[in-house]
PDB file of C-alpha atoms in Angstrom:
ATOM      1  CA  MET A   1      24.701   6.015  10.317  1.00  0.00           C
ATOM      2  CA  LYS A   2      24.348   2.304  11.139  1.00  0.00           C
ATOM      3  CA  ALA A   3      21.153   0.683   9.948  1.00  0.00           C
ATOM      4  CA  VAL A   4      18.794  -0.599  12.668  1.00  0.00           C
ATOM      5  CA  ASN A   5      18.564  -4.014  11.179  1.00  0.00           C
ATOM      6  CA  GLU A   6      22.171  -4.417  10.189  1.00  0.00           C
ATOM      7  CA  PRO A   7      23.539  -7.763  11.492  1.00  0.00           C
ATOM      8  CA  LYS A   8      26.286  -7.584  14.082  1.00  0.00           C
ATOM      9  CA  VAL A   9      29.632  -8.454  12.746  1.00  0.00           C
ATOM     10  CA  GLY A  10      31.288 -11.408  14.348  1.00  0.00           C
ATOM     11  CA  ARG A  11      28.279 -12.552  16.232  1.00  0.00           C
ATOM     12  CA  PRO A  12      28.706 -16.257  17.165  1.00  0.00           C
ATOM     13  CA  ARG A  13      26.335 -18.745  15.541  1.00  0.00           C
ATOM     14  CA  ALA A  14      23.726 -20.129  17.926  1.00  0.00           C
ATOM     15  CA  PHE A  15      23.975 -23.793  18.632  1.00  0.00           C
ATOM     16  CA  ASP A  16      22.393 -26.492  20.749  1.00  0.00           C
ATOM     17  CA  ARG A  17      24.622 -27.004  23.777  1.00  0.00           C
ATOM     18  CA  ASP A  18      23.337 -30.563  24.518  1.00  0.00           C
ATOM     19  CA  VAL A  19      23.797 -31.697  20.964  1.00  0.00           C
ATOM     20  CA  ALA A  20      27.308 -30.238  20.833  1.00  0.00           C
ATOM     21  CA  LEU A  21      28.155 -32.003  24.169  1.00  0.00           C
ATOM     22  CA  ASN A  22      26.997 -35.359  22.742  1.00  0.00           C
ATOM     23  CA  GLN A  23      29.145 -34.716  19.580  1.00  0.00           C
ATOM     24  CA  ALA A  24      32.163 -33.980  21.843  1.00  0.00           C
ATOM     25  CA  LEU A  25      31.449 -37.190  23.645  1.00  0.00           C
ATOM     26  CA  GLU A  26      31.777 -39.202  20.481  1.00  0.00           C
ATOM     27  CA  VAL A  27      35.029 -37.529  19.609  1.00  0.00           C
ATOM     28  CA  PHE A  28      36.588 -38.170  22.997  1.00  0.00           C
ATOM     29  CA  TRP A  29      35.204 -41.768  22.871  1.00  0.00           C
ATOM     30  CA  ASN A  30      36.724 -42.360  19.466  1.00  0.00           C
ATOM     31  CA  LEU A  31      40.065 -40.549  19.936  1.00  0.00           C
ATOM     32  CA  GLY A  32      40.639 -40.335  23.670  1.00  0.00           C
ATOM     33  CA  TYR A  33      41.442 -37.227  25.616  1.00  0.00           C
ATOM     34  CA  GLU A  34      44.986 -36.851  24.265  1.00  0.00           C
ATOM     35  CA  GLY A  35      44.098 -37.751  20.732  1.00  0.00           C
ATOM     36  CA  ALA A  36      41.178 -35.315  20.419  1.00  0.00           C
ATOM     37  CA  SER A  37      42.450 -32.037  19.112  1.00  0.00           C
ATOM     38  CA  LEU A  38      40.499 -28.727  19.446  1.00  0.00           C
ATOM     39  CA  SER A  39      40.023 -28.897  15.600  1.00  0.00           C
ATOM     40  CA  ASP A  40      38.475 -32.314  15.921  1.00  0.00           C
ATOM     41  CA  LEU A  41      36.092 -31.146  18.605  1.00  0.00           C
ATOM     42  CA  THR A  42      35.060 -27.893  17.060  1.00  0.00           C
ATOM     43  CA  GLU A  43      34.528 -29.539  13.676  1.00  0.00           C
ATOM     44  CA  ALA A  44      32.282 -32.317  15.128  1.00  0.00           C
ATOM     45  CA  MET A  45      30.456 -29.855  17.416  1.00  0.00           C
ATOM     46  CA  GLY A  46      29.878 -27.422  14.530  1.00  0.00           C
ATOM     47  CA  ILE A  47      31.279 -24.311  16.477  1.00  0.00           C
ATOM     48  CA  ASN A  48      34.334 -22.311  16.468  1.00  0.00           C
ATOM     49  CA  ARG A  49      37.028 -22.073  19.153  1.00  0.00           C
ATOM     50  CA  PRO A  50      35.693 -18.948  20.782  1.00  0.00           C
ATOM     51  CA  SER A  51      32.257 -20.490  21.054  1.00  0.00           C
ATOM     52  CA  LEU A  52      33.713 -23.653  22.642  1.00  0.00           C
ATOM     53  CA  TYR A  53      35.572 -21.621  25.171  1.00  0.00           C
ATOM     54  CA  ALA A  54      32.549 -19.466  25.913  1.00  0.00           C
ATOM     55  CA  ALA A  55      30.266 -22.449  26.380  1.00  0.00           C
ATOM     56  CA  PHE A  56      32.535 -25.064  27.960  1.00  0.00           C
ATOM     57  CA  GLY A  57      35.735 -23.231  29.163  1.00  0.00           C
ATOM     58  CA  ASN A  58      38.561 -25.340  27.788  1.00  0.00           C
ATOM     59  CA  LYS A  59      39.320 -28.864  26.613  1.00  0.00           C
ATOM     60  CA  GLU A  60      39.701 -30.060  30.126  1.00  0.00           C
ATOM     61  CA  SER A  61      36.415 -28.706  31.396  1.00  0.00           C
ATOM     62  CA  LEU A  62      34.638 -29.906  28.274  1.00  0.00           C
ATOM     63  CA  PHE A  63      35.948 -33.459  28.941  1.00  0.00           C
ATOM     64  CA  ARG A  64      34.674 -33.240  32.524  1.00  0.00           C
ATOM     65  CA  GLU A  65      31.231 -32.388  31.258  1.00  0.00           C
ATOM     66  CA  VAL A  66      31.467 -35.235  28.724  1.00  0.00           C
ATOM     67  CA  LEU A  67      32.429 -37.591  31.588  1.00  0.00           C
ATOM     68  CA  ASN A  68      29.293 -36.477  33.566  1.00  0.00           C
ATOM     69  CA  ARG A  69      27.114 -36.924  30.552  1.00  0.00           C
ATOM     70  CA  TYR A  70      28.459 -40.397  29.780  1.00  0.00           C
ATOM     71  CA  TYR A  71      28.052 -41.375  33.430  1.00  0.00           C
ATOM     72  CA  GLU A  72      24.474 -40.168  33.425  1.00  0.00           C
ATOM     73  CA  LEU A  73      23.788 -42.183  30.311  1.00  0.00           C
ATOM     74  CA  SER A  74      25.422 -45.381  31.442  1.00  0.00           C
ATOM     75  CA  LEU A  75      24.345 -45.578  35.101  1.00  0.00           C
ATOM     76  CA  PRO A  76      20.642 -46.369  34.496  1.00  0.00           C
ATOM     77  CA  SER A  77      21.463 -49.566  32.535  1.00  0.00           C
ATOM     78  CA  ILE A  78      23.839 -50.675  35.416  1.00  0.00           C
ATOM     79  CA  LEU A  79      21.032 -49.941  37.986  1.00  0.00           C
ATOM     80  CA  ALA A  80      18.453 -51.762  35.902  1.00  0.00           C
ATOM     81  CA  ALA A  81      20.592 -54.861  35.524  1.00  0.00           C
ATOM     82  CA  LEU A  82      21.361 -55.058  39.276  1.00  0.00           C
ATOM     83  CA  ASP A  83      17.743 -54.483  40.172  1.00  0.00           C
ATOM     84  CA  HIS A  84      16.790 -58.125  39.805  1.00  0.00           C
ATOM     85  CA  PRO A  85      16.130 -59.741  43.228  1.00  0.00           C
ATOM     86  CA  GLN A  86      18.280 -62.737  42.491  1.00  0.00           C
ATOM     87  CA  ILE A  87      21.988 -61.765  42.545  1.00  0.00           C
ATOM     88  CA  ALA A  88      23.011 -64.550  40.079  1.00  0.00           C
ATOM     89  CA  ILE A  89      20.568 -63.156  37.500  1.00  0.00           C
ATOM     90  CA  ALA A  90      21.519 -59.556  38.308  1.00  0.00           C
ATOM     91  CA  LEU A  91      25.244 -60.236  37.740  1.00  0.00           C
ATOM     92  CA  GLU A  92      24.576 -62.088  34.517  1.00  0.00           C
ATOM     93  CA  GLN A  93      22.316 -59.168  33.292  1.00  0.00           C
ATOM     94  CA  LEU A  94      25.106 -56.725  34.237  1.00  0.00           C
ATOM     95  CA  LEU A  95      27.712 -58.570  32.107  1.00  0.00           C
ATOM     96  CA  ARG A  96      25.420 -59.223  29.155  1.00  0.00           C
ATOM     97  CA  THR A  97      24.322 -55.559  29.119  1.00  0.00           C
ATOM     98  CA  ASN A  98      28.016 -54.517  29.208  1.00  0.00           C
ATOM     99  CA  VAL A  99      28.935 -56.828  26.363  1.00  0.00           C
ATOM    100  CA  ALA A 100      26.015 -55.540  24.231  1.00  0.00           C
ATOM    101  CA  GLN A 101      26.972 -51.876  24.892  1.00  0.00           C
ATOM    102  CA  ILE A 102      30.613 -52.144  24.248  1.00  0.00           C
ATOM    103  CA  THR A 103      30.030 -53.986  20.885  1.00  0.00           C
ATOM    104  CA  ASN A 104      27.133 -51.743  19.760  1.00  0.00           C
ATOM    105  CA  PRO A 105      28.048 -50.756  16.177  1.00  0.00           C
ATOM    106  CA  LEU A 106      26.261 -47.437  16.501  1.00  0.00           C
ATOM    107  CA  VAL A 107      28.924 -46.153  18.986  1.00  0.00           C
ATOM    108  CA  PRO A 108      32.654 -46.500  19.397  1.00  0.00           C
ATOM    109  CA  ALA A 109      33.896 -49.815  20.704  1.00  0.00           C
ATOM    110  CA  GLY A 110      34.651 -50.163  24.378  1.00  0.00           C
ATOM    111  CA  CYS A 111      33.893 -47.692  27.230  1.00  0.00           C
ATOM    112  CA  LEU A 112      34.847 -43.991  27.456  1.00  0.00           C
ATOM    113  CA  LEU A 113      36.077 -44.569  30.965  1.00  0.00           C
ATOM    114  CA  ILE A 114      38.703 -47.003  29.667  1.00  0.00           C
ATOM    115  CA  ARG A 115      39.735 -45.612  26.263  1.00  0.00           C
ATOM    116  CA  GLY A 116      39.110 -41.914  27.108  1.00  0.00           C
ATOM    117  CA  VAL A 117      42.163 -41.740  29.403  1.00  0.00           C
ATOM    118  CA  PRO A 118      44.053 -45.067  29.156  1.00  0.00           C
ATOM    119  CA  VAL A 119      47.207 -43.810  31.053  1.00  0.00           C
ATOM    120  CA  CYS A 120      48.092 -41.008  33.456  1.00  0.00           C
ATOM    121  CA  ASN A 121      50.799 -38.606  32.256  1.00  0.00           C
ATOM    122  CA  SER A 122      51.570 -34.888  32.408  1.00  0.00           C
ATOM    123  CA  GLN A 123      48.799 -34.103  29.789  1.00  0.00           C
ATOM    124  CA  THR A 124      46.002 -36.343  31.327  1.00  0.00           C
ATOM    125  CA  GLU A 125      46.836 -35.956  35.046  1.00  0.00           C
ATOM    126  CA  PRO A 126      44.335 -33.045  35.635  1.00  0.00           C
ATOM    127  CA  ILE A 127      41.408 -35.176  34.559  1.00  0.00           C
ATOM    128  CA  HIS A 128      42.691 -38.633  35.299  1.00  0.00           C
ATOM    129  CA  HIS A 129      41.304 -38.438  38.935  1.00  0.00           C
ATOM    130  CA  ASP A 130      37.858 -37.560  37.464  1.00  0.00           C
ATOM    131  CA  VAL A 131      37.876 -40.728  35.395  1.00  0.00           C
ATOM    132  CA  ILE A 132      38.926 -42.834  38.304  1.00  0.00           C
ATOM    133  CA  GLU A 133      36.035 -41.406  40.431  1.00  0.00           C
ATOM    134  CA  ARG A 134      33.615 -42.475  37.762  1.00  0.00           C
ATOM    135  CA  ARG A 135      35.078 -45.948  37.648  1.00  0.00           C
ATOM    136  CA  LEU A 136      34.951 -46.231  41.462  1.00  0.00           C
ATOM    137  CA  GLY A 137      31.423 -44.956  41.339  1.00  0.00           C
ATOM    138  CA  GLN A 138      30.377 -47.908  39.271  1.00  0.00           C
ATOM    139  CA  GLU A 139      32.354 -50.222  41.622  1.00  0.00           C
ATOM    140  CA  HIS A 140      30.539 -48.712  44.655  1.00  0.00           C
ATOM    141  CA  VAL A 141      27.135 -49.359  43.095  1.00  0.00           C
ATOM    142  CA  LEU A 142      28.113 -53.025  42.564  1.00  0.00           C
ATOM    143  CA  SER A 143      29.635 -53.533  45.991  1.00  0.00           C
ATOM    144  CA  GLU A 144      26.397 -52.144  47.621  1.00  0.00           C
ATOM    145  CA  ARG A 145      24.295 -54.620  45.651  1.00  0.00           C
ATOM    146  CA  LEU A 146      26.613 -57.524  46.660  1.00  0.00           C
ATOM    147  CA  GLN A 147      26.365 -56.397  50.332  1.00  0.00           C
ATOM    148  CA  ARG A 148      22.611 -56.558  49.984  1.00  0.00           C
ATOM    149  CA  ALA A 149      22.869 -60.094  48.429  1.00  0.00           C
ATOM    150  CA  GLN A 150      24.961 -61.095  51.364  1.00  0.00           C
ATOM    151  CA  ARG A 151      22.456 -59.819  53.922  1.00  0.00           C
ATOM    152  CA  GLU A 152      19.737 -61.730  52.069  1.00  0.00           C
ATOM    153  CA  GLY A 153      21.763 -64.995  52.191  1.00  0.00           C
ATOM    154  CA  GLN A 154      22.535 -65.084  48.422  1.00  0.00           C
ATOM    155  CA  LEU A 155      26.338 -64.591  48.822  1.00  0.00           C
ATOM    156  CA  HIS A 156      28.580 -66.696  51.037  1.00  0.00           C
ATOM    157  CA  GLU A 157      29.516 -64.961  54.304  1.00  0.00           C
ATOM    158  CA  SER A 158      33.228 -65.597  53.547  1.00  0.00           C
ATOM    159  CA  VAL A 159      33.157 -63.441  50.522  1.00  0.00           C
ATOM    160  CA  ASP A 160      34.221 -59.779  50.771  1.00  0.00           C
ATOM    161  CA  PRO A 161      31.619 -57.866  48.647  1.00  0.00           C
ATOM    162  CA  LEU A 162      34.040 -55.071  47.864  1.00  0.00           C
ATOM    163  CA  ALA A 163      36.748 -57.490  46.725  1.00  0.00           C
ATOM    164  CA  LEU A 164      34.188 -59.283  44.574  1.00  0.00           C
ATOM    165  CA  ALA A 165      32.975 -55.998  43.069  1.00  0.00           C
ATOM    166  CA  ARG A 166      36.533 -55.147  42.125  1.00  0.00           C
ATOM    167  CA  CYS A 167      37.006 -58.576  40.620  1.00  0.00           C
ATOM    168  CA  ILE A 168      33.823 -58.127  38.507  1.00  0.00           C
ATOM    169  CA  MET A 169      34.815 -54.628  37.442  1.00  0.00           C
ATOM    170  CA  THR A 170      38.276 -55.896  36.469  1.00  0.00           C
ATOM    171  CA  PHE A 171      36.715 -58.476  34.221  1.00  0.00           C
ATOM    172  CA  SER A 172      34.255 -55.955  32.802  1.00  0.00           C
ATOM    173  CA  ASN A 173      37.035 -53.455  32.029  1.00  0.00           C
ATOM    174  CA  GLY A 174      38.884 -56.284  30.372  1.00  0.00           C
ATOM    175  CA  LEU A 175      35.871 -56.936  28.166  1.00  0.00           C
ATOM    176  CA  SER A 176      35.952 -53.337  27.023  1.00  0.00           C
ATOM    177  CA  ILE A 177      39.611 -53.593  26.088  1.00  0.00           C
ATOM    178  CA  GLN A 178      38.921 -56.755  24.144  1.00  0.00           C
ATOM    179  CA  SER A 179      36.081 -55.093  22.266  1.00  0.00           C
ATOM    180  CA  ILE A 180      38.453 -52.345  21.241  1.00  0.00           C
ATOM    181  CA  ASN A 181      40.722 -55.059  19.989  1.00  0.00           C
ATOM    182  CA  GLY A 182      37.957 -56.281  17.728  1.00  0.00           C
ATOM    183  CA  VAL A 183      36.649 -59.187  19.684  1.00  0.00           C
ATOM    184  CA  THR A 184      33.031 -59.900  18.705  1.00  0.00           C
ATOM    185  CA  GLN A 185      29.937 -59.834  20.897  1.00  0.00           C
ATOM    186  CA  ALA A 186      29.549 -63.577  20.566  1.00  0.00           C
ATOM    187  CA  GLU A 187      33.155 -64.180  21.706  1.00  0.00           C
ATOM    188  CA  LEU A 188      32.805 -61.773  24.619  1.00  0.00           C
ATOM    189  CA  ASP A 189      29.564 -63.561  25.606  1.00  0.00           C
ATOM    190  CA  GLN A 190      31.555 -66.801  25.722  1.00  0.00           C
ATOM    191  CA  ALA A 191      34.118 -65.204  28.053  1.00  0.00           C
ATOM    192  CA  ALA A 192      31.207 -64.022  30.194  1.00  0.00           C
ATOM    193  CA  ASP A 193      29.830 -67.585  30.303  1.00  0.00           C
ATOM    194  CA  LEU A 194      33.018 -68.862  31.722  1.00  0.00           C
ATOM    195  CA  PHE A 195      33.315 -65.994  34.315  1.00  0.00           C
ATOM    196  CA  LEU A 196      29.757 -66.502  35.445  1.00  0.00           C
ATOM    197  CA  GLN A 197      30.408 -70.152  35.984  1.00  0.00           C
ATOM    198  CA  GLY A 198      33.158 -69.273  38.430  1.00  0.00           C
ATOM    199  CA  LEU A 199      30.991 -66.650  40.155  1.00  0.00           C
ATOM    200  CA  ARG A 200      28.221 -69.103  40.864  1.00  0.00           C
ATOM    201  CA  GLY A 201      30.581 -70.949  43.250  1.00  0.00           C
ATOM    202  CA  LEU A 202      30.482 -67.870  45.465  1.00  0.00           C
ATOM    203  CA  LEU A 203      26.729 -67.595  45.566  1.00  0.00           C
ATOM    204  CA  VAL A 204      24.260 -69.416  47.757  1.00  0.00           C
TER     205      VAL A 204
END
């Protein structure tokens, strides 16, 4: 007869889902979607494969949750930088914040949206669209802020806000790649100085 207090065989170990998700984020940020194996993920998250599947589905669905978490964590700093009433200061704050974040020694270099899925191929195609959506989401936020600046007379009427937002995001993404290449915060700030000098010619 089975004892009342006998532990259940094979019962999965309890774990903190939020903590595990943050650990998965760091793995994907370090290794990218393709480079992160299930063994890498389960070891970092402190769970076994059945627990991963039960909590997150599969690697693809886990990465989607990681993307959402990363976007939730990164968007507030973008909004805070762009909140300044003067667009020139807002754009400088945006780039300085970006440089500080992508060179932060406490986290992997660069941006998850850049290094997580650097190329689209047969393995990454299912989640490549999700990454693009997050990138475009940032671009949309910036474009709306530039439209507001134009309405307020701080951006020349001849400038297309969406085109300028794409230009700034292109530069910002380039900063991320350079930080992955080992370029320092001071060196990236110098690059931002030059870029901001060019931007000022478009502002009123």
